[in-house]
Short mmCIF file of C-alpha atoms in Angstrom, two decimals:
data_model
loop_
_atom_site.label_atom_id
_atom_site.label_comp_id
_atom_site.label_asym_id
_atom_site.label_seq_id
_atom_site.Cartn_x
_atom_site.Cartn_y
_atom_site.Cartn_z
CA MET B 238 115.94 67.67 115.39
CA CYS B 239 115.98 70.02 112.56
CA GLU B 240 116.59 73.80 111.91
CA LEU B 241 114.26 76.42 110.30
CA LEU B 242 115.06 79.42 108.37
CA GLY B 243 112.42 82.02 107.30
CA MET B 244 112.53 85.52 105.67
CA SER B 245 110.05 88.13 104.98
CA ALA B 246 111.04 91.34 103.11
CA ASN B 247 109.76 94.42 101.77
CA VAL B 248 111.71 94.14 98.57
CA PRO B 249 113.08 91.02 96.72
CA THR B 250 116.06 90.11 98.76
CA ASP B 251 118.48 87.44 98.34
CA ILE B 252 119.06 85.13 101.51
CA VAL B 253 122.46 83.98 100.58
CA PHE B 254 124.25 85.01 103.57
CA SER B 255 121.72 83.33 106.03
CA PHE B 256 121.52 80.24 103.75
CA THR B 257 125.29 79.90 103.65
CA GLY B 258 125.35 79.85 107.47
CA LEU B 259 122.47 77.42 107.89
CA MET B 260 123.86 75.16 105.23
CA GLN B 261 127.17 74.47 107.44
CA ARG B 262 124.78 73.25 110.19
CA GLY B 263 123.89 70.26 107.69
CA GLY B 264 126.92 68.09 108.34
CA ARG B 265 129.81 70.67 109.11
CA THR B 266 128.94 72.78 112.18
CA GLY B 267 125.71 70.88 113.06
CA PRO B 268 124.35 67.34 112.82
CA HIS B 269 121.42 67.97 110.52
CA ARG B 270 122.84 65.69 107.54
CA ASP B 271 119.43 63.97 106.57
CA GLY B 272 118.45 66.52 103.70
CA TRP B 273 117.59 70.18 103.26
CA GLY B 274 115.27 72.19 101.31
CA ILE B 275 114.27 75.83 100.48
CA GLY B 276 111.45 77.59 98.83
CA PHE B 277 111.56 81.09 97.33
CA TYR B 278 108.36 82.69 96.38
CA GLU B 279 108.58 84.60 93.07
CA GLY B 280 105.31 86.26 92.65
CA ARG B 281 102.78 83.49 93.27
CA GLY B 282 105.21 81.03 91.92
CA LEU B 283 107.46 79.00 94.25
CA ARG B 284 110.86 77.82 93.39
CA LEU B 285 111.74 74.78 95.51
CA PHE B 286 115.24 73.34 95.83
CA GLN B 287 115.59 70.04 97.95
CA ASP B 288 118.10 67.43 98.47
CA PRO B 289 118.01 64.24 100.68
CA SER B 290 121.65 64.67 101.24
CA ALA B 291 123.78 66.87 103.71
CA SER B 292 123.60 70.29 102.74
CA ALA B 293 127.26 71.02 103.64
CA GLU B 294 128.11 68.77 100.72
CA SER B 295 125.18 69.20 98.47
CA GLU B 296 125.72 70.34 94.63
CA VAL B 297 122.36 71.89 94.76
CA ALA B 298 123.13 73.88 97.88
CA ARG B 299 126.23 75.14 96.29
CA LEU B 300 124.25 76.43 93.28
CA VAL B 301 121.70 78.15 95.56
CA GLN B 302 124.64 79.87 97.30
CA GLN B 303 126.10 81.09 94.00
CA TYR B 304 123.01 82.11 92.30
CA PRO B 305 121.28 84.99 94.42
CA ILE B 306 117.61 84.42 93.93
CA LYS B 307 115.58 87.52 95.09
CA SER B 308 112.42 86.97 96.92
CA GLU B 309 110.11 88.48 99.31
CA VAL B 310 109.32 85.38 101.30
CA VAL B 311 111.66 82.47 102.01
CA ILE B 312 111.34 79.19 103.80
CA GLY B 313 114.27 76.66 104.45
CA HIS B 314 114.98 73.84 106.38
CA ILE B 315 117.82 71.39 107.11
CA ARG B 316 116.85 68.06 108.65
CA GLN B 317 118.07 65.46 111.12
CA ALA B 318 115.62 62.52 110.50
CA ASN B 319 113.52 61.29 113.49
CA VAL B 320 110.25 60.06 111.95
CA GLY B 321 110.42 58.88 108.37
CA LYS B 322 113.64 57.64 106.57
CA VAL B 323 115.95 59.93 104.64
CA ALA B 324 114.15 60.44 101.31
CA LEU B 325 113.30 63.28 98.87
CA ALA B 326 109.63 62.83 99.96
CA ASN B 327 110.39 63.36 103.60
CA THR B 328 112.41 66.57 102.92
CA HIS B 329 110.88 69.84 104.12
CA PRO B 330 109.56 72.34 103.12
CA PHE B 331 106.46 70.64 102.01
CA VAL B 332 104.14 72.44 99.47
CA ARG B 333 100.61 72.22 98.41
CA GLU B 334 98.25 74.23 96.60
CA MET B 335 95.27 75.68 98.37
CA TRP B 336 92.81 78.43 97.01
CA GLY B 337 95.17 79.04 94.04
CA ARG B 338 98.21 79.69 96.03
CA ASN B 339 101.23 77.68 96.98
CA TRP B 340 101.33 76.96 100.61
CA CYS B 341 104.72 76.11 102.01
CA PHE B 342 105.54 74.70 105.31
CA ALA B 343 108.50 73.47 107.27
CA HIS B 344 108.65 72.07 110.81
CA ASN B 345 111.19 71.61 113.60
CA GLY B 346 110.11 69.15 116.29
CA GLN B 347 108.33 65.72 116.55
CA LEU B 348 104.73 64.95 117.31
CA ALA B 349 104.40 61.54 119.28
CA ASP B 350 101.78 59.13 117.68
CA PHE B 351 100.36 61.46 115.21
CA GLN B 352 97.68 59.85 113.29
CA PRO B 353 95.18 62.79 111.94
CA ALA B 354 92.15 61.67 110.16
CA PRO B 355 92.74 61.35 106.41
CA GLY B 356 91.42 64.23 104.36
CA PHE B 357 91.73 65.94 101.10
CA TYR B 358 95.43 66.73 101.47
CA ARG B 359 97.40 63.46 102.26
CA PRO B 360 100.95 63.13 102.90
CA VAL B 361 103.34 61.80 100.28
CA GLY B 362 106.11 60.74 102.70
CA ASP B 363 105.83 59.28 105.98
CA THR B 364 106.91 62.36 108.39
CA ASP B 365 104.88 63.64 111.17
CA SER B 366 105.72 67.09 109.81
CA GLU B 367 104.01 66.54 106.69
CA ALA B 368 101.06 64.81 108.27
CA ALA B 369 100.68 67.75 110.50
CA PHE B 370 100.93 70.22 107.41
CA CYS B 371 98.08 68.27 105.56
CA ASP B 372 95.98 68.10 108.55
CA LEU B 373 96.31 71.95 109.19
CA LEU B 374 95.39 72.60 105.48
CA ASN B 375 92.43 70.22 105.80
CA ARG B 376 91.19 72.12 109.02
CA LEU B 377 91.62 75.41 107.32
CA ARG B 378 89.40 74.22 104.40
CA ALA B 379 86.98 72.62 106.40
CA ALA B 380 86.49 75.87 108.37
CA PHE B 381 86.58 78.03 105.08
CA PRO B 382 85.25 76.27 102.19
CA GLU B 383 86.15 79.46 100.16
CA PRO B 384 89.52 81.58 100.30
CA ALA B 385 89.60 83.76 103.23
CA ASP B 386 92.22 86.38 104.52
CA ILE B 387 95.08 85.37 106.94
CA GLU B 388 93.54 87.50 109.45
CA ALA B 389 90.26 85.47 109.15
CA LEU B 390 92.02 82.14 109.25
CA LEU B 391 94.36 83.10 112.33
CA PRO B 392 92.41 81.67 115.12
CA THR B 393 91.85 78.38 113.34
CA LEU B 394 95.58 78.33 112.57
CA ILE B 395 96.62 79.22 116.25
CA GLU B 396 93.97 76.64 117.50
CA ALA B 397 95.67 73.79 115.34
CA CYS B 398 99.03 74.90 116.38
CA ARG B 399 98.10 74.54 120.03
CA GLU B 400 96.92 71.06 119.44
CA TYR B 401 100.04 69.96 117.84
CA ARG B 402 102.10 71.50 120.53
CA ARG B 403 100.20 69.27 122.99
CA LYS B 404 101.24 66.37 121.05
CA GLY B 405 104.99 67.25 121.13
CA VAL B 406 107.43 69.83 119.89
CA PHE B 407 106.01 72.06 117.14
CA ASN B 408 108.08 75.08 115.90
CA CYS B 409 106.93 75.80 112.33
CA LEU B 410 106.93 78.26 109.45
CA LEU B 411 104.17 78.58 107.13
CA SER B 412 103.62 80.92 104.06
CA ASP B 413 101.12 81.42 101.08
CA GLY B 414 103.63 83.87 99.39
CA ASP B 415 101.91 86.87 100.83
CA TRP B 416 102.54 86.52 104.44
CA LEU B 417 104.80 84.43 106.61
CA PHE B 418 103.50 83.05 109.75
CA SER B 419 105.64 81.35 112.58
CA CYS B 420 104.88 79.33 115.63
CA CYS B 421 107.35 78.66 118.52
CA SER B 422 106.87 75.56 120.73
CA THR B 423 110.56 75.47 121.99
CA LYS B 424 113.04 77.22 119.96
CA LEU B 425 112.81 80.28 117.53
CA VAL B 426 114.57 83.54 117.17
CA GLN B 427 114.18 86.72 114.98
CA ILE B 428 116.00 89.54 113.72
CA THR B 429 114.72 92.53 111.73
CA ARG B 430 117.23 94.42 109.85
CA ARG B 431 116.61 97.95 108.68
CA ALA B 432 118.31 101.31 108.39
CA PRO B 433 120.85 102.10 109.84
CA PHE B 434 122.28 98.83 108.65
CA GLY B 435 125.64 97.21 109.94
CA PRO B 436 127.84 94.52 109.41
CA ALA B 437 126.82 90.99 110.23
CA ARG B 438 129.09 88.06 110.84
CA LEU B 439 127.97 84.42 110.49
CA LYS B 440 128.62 82.08 113.37
CA ASP B 441 129.08 78.91 111.21
CA ALA B 442 131.17 80.12 108.53
CA ASP B 443 134.02 82.66 108.20
CA LEU B 444 131.71 85.31 106.40
CA THR B 445 130.78 88.87 107.18
CA VAL B 446 128.42 90.94 105.23
CA ASP B 447 127.96 94.66 105.11
CA PHE B 448 124.31 95.09 104.65
CA GLN B 449 124.71 98.95 104.24
CA ALA B 450 126.58 98.27 101.05
CA GLU B 451 123.98 95.65 99.90
CA THR B 452 120.60 97.60 100.54
CA THR B 453 118.76 100.68 100.40
CA PRO B 454 117.54 102.93 103.43
CA ASN B 455 114.03 101.73 102.80
CA ASP B 456 114.69 97.78 103.08
CA VAL B 457 113.22 95.96 105.81
CA VAL B 458 114.22 92.34 106.09
CA THR B 459 113.20 89.88 108.90
CA VAL B 460 114.92 86.47 109.22
CA LEU B 461 113.65 83.73 111.78
CA ALA B 462 115.70 80.87 112.74
CA THR B 463 116.08 78.04 115.17
CA GLU B 464 119.19 79.46 116.56
CA ALA B 465 120.90 82.89 115.86
CA LEU B 466 122.84 82.86 112.57
CA THR B 467 125.08 85.83 113.23
CA ASP B 468 127.12 86.39 116.43
CA ASN B 469 127.37 90.19 116.43
CA GLU B 470 123.55 90.99 116.33
CA ASP B 471 120.94 90.76 118.96
CA TRP B 472 118.44 88.16 117.98
CA ILE B 473 114.94 88.17 119.82
CA VAL B 474 114.04 85.15 121.39
CA HIS B 475 110.54 83.68 120.87
CA GLN B 476 108.56 82.31 123.88
CA PRO B 477 106.78 79.02 123.93
CA GLY B 478 103.35 79.55 122.36
CA GLN B 479 104.42 82.81 120.78
CA TRP B 480 103.32 83.10 117.22
CA THR B 481 104.09 85.87 114.70
CA LEU B 482 102.70 87.09 111.30
CA TRP B 483 105.00 88.99 108.83
CA ARG B 484 104.29 90.88 105.62
CA GLY B 485 106.88 92.96 103.79
CA GLY B 486 109.30 92.49 106.74
CA GLU B 487 107.12 93.81 109.43
CA CYS B 488 105.21 92.04 112.17
CA ILE B 489 101.55 92.50 111.23
CA ALA B 490 100.31 90.43 114.03
CA GLU B 491 101.54 88.44 117.01
CA GLY B 492 100.50 86.78 120.28
CA CYS B 493 101.30 84.10 122.79
CA ASP B 494 99.29 81.23 123.13
CA THR B 495 100.23 79.51 126.43
CA LEU B 496 98.98 75.87 126.83
CA SER B 497 97.00 75.47 129.95
CA ASP B 498 97.02 72.05 131.55
CA MET D 211 103.86 76.54 71.23
CA CYS D 212 105.86 74.57 73.60
CA GLU D 213 107.89 71.25 73.58
CA LEU D 214 107.53 68.32 75.80
CA LEU D 215 109.86 65.77 77.02
CA GLY D 216 109.06 62.54 79.06
CA MET D 217 111.01 59.56 80.12
CA SER D 218 109.82 56.18 81.55
CA ALA D 219 112.56 53.58 82.37
CA ASN D 220 113.02 50.44 84.40
CA VAL D 221 115.97 51.48 86.35
CA PRO D 222 116.98 55.00 87.45
CA THR D 223 118.32 56.61 84.56
CA ASP D 224 119.79 60.02 83.88
CA ILE D 225 118.05 62.03 81.12
CA VAL D 226 121.10 64.53 80.48
CA PHE D 227 121.50 63.58 76.86
CA SER D 228 117.74 64.38 75.82
CA PHE D 229 117.70 67.33 78.18
CA THR D 230 120.69 68.86 76.73
CA GLY D 231 119.17 68.55 73.16
CA LEU D 232 115.89 70.04 74.50
CA MET D 233 117.36 72.87 76.18
CA GLN D 234 119.02 74.24 73.02
CA ARG D 235 115.47 74.68 71.57
CA GLY D 236 114.91 77.20 74.49
CA GLY D 237 116.57 80.35 72.78
CA ARG D 238 119.26 78.79 70.54
CA THR D 239 118.07 76.04 68.02
CA GLY D 240 114.28 76.91 68.89
CA PRO D 241 112.09 80.04 69.84
CA HIS D 242 110.93 78.47 73.35
CA ARG D 243 112.53 81.20 75.30
CA ASP D 244 109.75 81.71 77.87
CA GLY D 245 110.78 79.34 80.59
CA TRP D 246 111.62 75.77 81.02
CA GLY D 247 110.90 73.18 83.78
CA ILE D 248 111.79 69.42 84.55
CA GLY D 249 110.35 67.18 87.26
CA PHE D 250 112.27 64.14 88.37
CA TYR D 251 110.55 61.40 90.49
CA GLU D 252 112.77 59.93 93.15
CA GLY D 253 110.56 57.44 94.90
CA ARG D 254 107.49 59.12 95.78
CA GLY D 255 109.35 62.26 96.02
CA LEU D 256 109.58 64.89 92.93
CA ARG D 257 112.49 67.00 92.31
CA LEU D 258 111.27 70.16 90.25
CA PHE D 259 113.55 72.51 88.58
CA GLN D 260 111.99 75.72 86.81
CA ASP D 261 112.99 78.85 85.46
CA PRO D 262 111.10 81.45 83.75
CA SER D 263 114.12 82.52 81.47
CA ALA D 264 115.44 80.95 78.34
CA SER D 265 116.83 77.38 78.99
CA ALA D 266 119.88 77.90 76.55
CA GLU D 267 121.01 80.56 79.06
CA SER D 268 119.68 79.30 82.35
CA GLU D 269 122.00 78.78 85.16
CA VAL D 270 119.75 76.17 86.67
CA ALA D 271 119.33 74.18 83.27
CA ARG D 272 123.32 74.18 83.36
CA LEU D 273 123.23 72.65 86.86
CA VAL D 274 120.73 70.13 85.73
CA GLN D 275 122.91 69.12 82.90
CA GLN D 276 126.13 68.82 85.05
CA TYR D 277 124.32 66.82 87.68
CA PRO D 278 123.00 63.67 86.44
CA ILE D 279 119.85 62.97 88.56
CA LYS D 280 118.76 59.27 88.07
CA SER D 281 114.93 58.88 87.92
CA GLU D 282 112.50 56.27 86.47
CA VAL D 283 109.99 59.01 85.30
CA VAL D 284 110.85 62.40 84.17
CA ILE D 285 108.46 65.17 82.53
CA GLY D 286 110.15 68.33 81.05
CA HIS D 287 108.82 71.27 79.21
CA ILE D 288 110.24 74.21 77.30
CA ARG D 289 107.70 77.28 76.98
CA GLN D 290 106.83 79.67 74.45
CA ALA D 291 104.33 81.64 76.01
CA ASN D 292 100.70 82.06 74.36
CA VAL D 293 98.42 82.31 77.29
CA GLY D 294 99.85 83.87 80.57
CA LYS D 295 102.72 86.11 80.88
CA VAL D 296 106.21 84.84 81.37
CA ALA D 297 106.44 84.00 85.21
CA LEU D 298 107.54 81.27 87.23
CA ALA D 299 103.73 80.53 88.22
CA ASN D 300 103.13 79.98 84.58
CA THR D 301 106.08 77.53 84.14
CA HIS D 302 105.54 73.77 83.51
CA PRO D 303 105.50 71.15 84.69
CA PHE D 304 102.73 71.79 87.13
CA VAL D 305 102.42 69.58 90.40
CA ARG D 306 99.70 68.83 92.57
CA GLU D 307 99.27 66.31 95.34
CA MET D 308 96.41 63.86 94.81
CA TRP D 309 95.86 60.72 97.10
CA GLY D 310 99.21 60.97 98.58
CA ARG D 311 101.04 61.02 95.43
CA ASN D 312 102.76 63.99 93.44
CA TRP D 313 100.96 64.34 90.07
CA CYS D 314 103.04 66.10 87.55
CA PHE D 315 101.73 67.52 84.42
CA ALA D 316 103.05 69.36 81.24
CA HIS D 317 101.13 70.52 78.11
CA ASN D 318 101.76 71.50 74.65
CA GLY D 319 99.07 73.43 72.69
CA GLN D 320 96.48 75.88 73.53
CA LEU D 321 92.82 75.72 74.45
CA ALA D 322 90.48 78.48 73.41
CA ASP D 323 88.39 80.23 75.86
CA PHE D 324 89.07 77.58 78.56
CA GLN D 325 86.94 78.41 81.64
CA PRO D 326 86.38 75.27 83.67
CA ALA D 327 84.15 75.39 86.71
CA PRO D 328 86.40 76.00 89.83
CA GLY D 329 86.89 72.83 91.88
CA PHE D 330 89.18 72.08 94.81
CA TYR D 331 92.36 72.28 92.90
CA ARG D 332 92.68 75.76 91.37
CA PRO D 333 95.37 77.40 89.13
CA VAL D 334 98.12 79.51 90.80
CA GLY D 335 99.12 81.15 87.55
CA ASP D 336 97.12 82.08 84.57
CA THR D 337 97.70 79.72 81.61
CA ASP D 338 95.00 77.49 80.06
CA SER D 339 97.60 74.52 80.68
CA GLU D 340 97.46 74.77 84.46
CA ALA D 341 93.69 75.25 84.37
CA ALA D 342 93.25 72.14 82.34
CA PHE D 343 95.48 70.11 84.77
CA CYS D 344 93.36 71.41 87.79
CA ASP D 345 90.21 70.50 85.85
CA LEU D 346 91.48 67.02 85.12
CA LEU D 347 92.38 66.35 88.69
CA ASN D 348 88.97 67.68 89.92
CA ARG D 349 87.17 65.32 87.51
CA LEU D 350 89.27 62.36 88.62
CA ARG D 351 88.59 63.21 92.16
CA ALA D 352 84.79 63.62 91.59
CA ALA D 353 84.72 60.27 89.80
CA PHE D 354 86.77 58.51 92.35
CA PRO D 355 86.57 59.91 95.90
CA GLU D 356 89.03 57.46 97.07
CA PRO D 357 92.41 56.31 95.36
CA ALA D 358 92.12 54.07 92.35
CA ASP D 359 94.44 52.47 90.01
CA ILE D 360 95.57 54.09 86.75
CA GLU D 361 93.84 51.21 84.90
CA ALA D 362 90.49 52.39 86.57
CA LEU D 363 91.22 55.93 86.03
CA LEU D 364 91.89 55.51 82.22
CA PRO D 365 88.49 55.84 80.97
CA THR D 366 87.89 59.17 82.76
CA LEU D 367 91.33 60.58 81.80
CA ILE D 368 90.78 59.65 78.15
CA GLU D 369 87.36 61.32 78.13
CA ALA D 370 88.77 64.36 79.57
CA CYS D 371 91.44 64.62 77.07
CA ARG D 372 89.02 64.24 74.25
CA GLU D 373 87.16 67.30 75.76
CA TYR D 374 90.24 69.31 75.97
CA ARG D 375 91.21 68.32 72.36
CA ARG D 376 87.91 69.49 71.15
CA LYS D 377 88.84 72.99 72.48
CA GLY D 378 92.33 73.24 70.89
CA VAL D 379 95.61 71.53 70.84
CA PHE D 380 96.16 69.44 73.67
CA ASN D 381 99.41 67.30 73.66
CA CYS D 382 100.24 66.33 77.20
CA LEU D 383 102.26 64.32 79.75
CA LEU D 384 101.12 63.24 82.93
CA SER D 385 102.43 61.13 85.82
CA ASP D 386 101.98 60.27 89.36
CA GLY D 387 105.62 58.72 89.64
CA ASP D 388 104.51 55.21 89.02
CA TRP D 389 103.23 55.53 85.33
CA LEU D 390 103.70 57.98 82.66
CA PHE D 391 100.49 58.83 80.49
CA SER D 392 100.71 60.72 77.12
CA CYS D 393 97.92 62.18 75.01
CA CYS D 394 98.83 63.30 71.37
CA SER D 395 96.65 65.80 69.85
CA THR D 396 98.89 67.08 67.10
CA LYS D 397 102.54 66.32 67.66
CA LEU D 398 104.22 63.71 69.76
CA VAL D 399 107.15 61.13 69.00
CA GLN D 400 108.44 58.18 70.97
CA ILE D 401 111.58 56.15 71.04
CA THR D 402 112.31 53.00 73.11
CA ARG D 403 115.92 52.22 73.70
CA ARG D 404 116.74 48.58 74.74
CA ALA D 405 119.52 46.15 73.97
CA PRO D 406 121.44 45.97 71.77
CA PHE D 407 122.09 49.69 72.30
CA GLY D 408 123.76 51.89 69.94
CA PRO D 409 124.99 55.46 69.47
CA ALA D 410 122.72 58.46 69.43
CA ARG D 411 123.39 61.77 67.96
CA LEU D 412 121.70 64.94 69.21
CA LYS D 413 119.98 67.13 66.58
CA ASP D 414 120.34 70.38 68.48
CA ALA D 415 123.78 70.10 69.83
CA ASP D 416 127.12 68.56 68.80
CA LEU D 417 126.76 65.57 71.30
CA THR D 418 126.77 61.95 70.65
CA VAL D 419 126.23 59.21 73.53
CA ASP D 420 127.16 55.50 73.25
CA PHE D 421 124.09 54.01 75.18
CA GLN D 422 125.87 50.56 75.15
CA ALA D 423 128.69 51.98 77.37
CA GLU D 424 126.03 53.72 79.74
CA THR D 425 123.64 50.95 80.17
CA THR D 426 123.20 47.36 81.24
CA PRO D 427 121.55 44.79 78.86
CA ASN D 428 118.35 44.81 80.87
CA ASP D 429 117.66 48.51 80.67
CA VAL D 430 114.56 49.86 78.81
CA VAL D 431 114.15 53.43 78.51
CA THR D 432 111.34 55.22 76.66
CA VAL D 433 111.64 58.74 75.72
CA LEU D 434 108.55 60.94 74.52
CA ALA D 435 109.13 64.37 72.92
CA THR D 436 107.33 66.87 70.61
CA GLU D 437 109.77 66.35 68.03
CA ALA D 438 112.69 63.76 67.59
CA LEU D 439 115.83 64.75 69.45
CA THR D 440 118.29 62.72 67.68
CA ASP D 441 118.78 62.41 63.90
CA ASN D 442 120.16 58.85 63.66
CA GLU D 443 117.34 56.89 65.28
CA ASP D 444 113.90 55.93 64.22
CA TRP D 445 111.20 57.78 66.40
CA ILE D 446 107.50 56.53 66.31
CA VAL D 447 105.03 59.30 65.41
CA HIS D 448 101.96 59.29 67.40
CA GLN D 449 98.70 59.93 65.66
CA PRO D 450 96.10 62.56 66.63
CA GLY D 451 93.88 61.03 69.60
CA GLN D 452 96.74 58.46 70.37
CA TRP D 453 97.39 58.01 74.07
CA THR D 454 100.03 55.74 75.77
CA LEU D 455 100.57 54.58 79.22
CA TRP D 456 104.08 53.54 80.33
CA ARG D 457 105.58 52.00 83.42
CA GLY D 458 109.18 50.82 83.60
CA GLY D 459 109.98 51.84 80.02
CA GLU D 460 107.43 49.48 78.55
CA CYS D 461 103.95 50.45 76.99
CA ILE D 462 101.35 48.83 79.31
CA ALA D 463 98.33 50.24 77.65
CA GLU D 464 97.55 52.39 74.39
CA GLY D 465 94.59 53.47 72.18
CA CYS D 466 93.39 55.89 69.66
CA ASP D 467 90.54 58.02 70.54
CA THR D 468 89.39 59.62 67.27
CA LEU D 469 87.28 62.87 67.63
CA SER D 470 83.88 62.24 65.90
CA ASP D 471 82.09 65.42 64.51
#
């Protein structure tokens, strides 16, 4: 399995603290040694760092920790390979341009025997995750030949996620740089940090940050992760079927889509 | 204007030497301060580093120089903004997935009043270069609904390049990770290094490399650039309309497509 990391904020914010915790799980405090990646939106541009090696030992991961990139939306992932060999092409997050925007996607879980019909978007690597991402975009484009707001797309998106959840485990993060969408199948937690800010202590590394010293009173920053990254804060646990939509650190829509038999 | 850098090799080869020379031209020995980027193919995966700041001062460029990534196909670019503001979304090279492969493109030049019909691929930023890349892919997909070999695609590709050259200056590099294509409108040079290797000395930095010590006798490495990167080697100058296609460091097709009035 893998671990996910997402951030939505109302001001450009660096994610060095959370990223530093997550990276330890890629070979040091966790078994996810088969690559890692992180995408930072910068306006409509997307800065993607990936490495098919263990994040705890990756030169590129070290750079990302030393070089605080400020972003309003971030999607990160560390991989423990199930489907698809260890290779750059199989490393999350995956990116495709749709409607003149960079769509970025990361998946935790596994879909059994997933063979979607080939469409316009096709996987480059051989993971079930990338195949699901391509299928999702193909469905959205089939339903909406021209660009549509996320609010209009949501029912199609949720319906697609339901189908993927029927085929296995499908925790995911998705963004077009404006909003951040999550879908929980088995495991996802969230924390929203806003004034009054306090100190936060990483679970996986000997690191504490005083967010009060690093933020302004108006900052709102939400972090989503597979498992809580700090041990002195209350992370909210998502339920199976729960989806959320974030913009500027705030939840703008959410729901729970329970699978019926 | 901008500068291009391309590499095609028959073994995974690092491009640190050429990249080090090119990066100086981004704010030190040249005026291309408005961002830089480089894409390294690793199998079917593509590792893309970009920064909208001057390459001579970029932290990420320093990492790329210190961390020799080995690749068989590389496309790099340094930018002096003409069309489109300085922003990550306007930074070359541009990437799109087509037919399950990462297509990577960089452009030197400017197309006057270029407004192609919107198609499936749409620009994320606002450069004429990205618009031309999207138009090119839209044309290829319109002509070939299913994946085709580069040999079959070439006439469509060359015809598209001819049209872009009619609209302005269009020097470009394009790859799907297997082959590397170049089109010269005004300025492009090339060198193929093979045994017996000798020393090469950068024009833009005090750096000499002895390729004999760094290579095996079977290595073949071709570098394409806007201007020669070394001052002790003979670079071949491309003519207006000249296109080339490379695989494994060797030229597998070439021609000259002269514009008739």
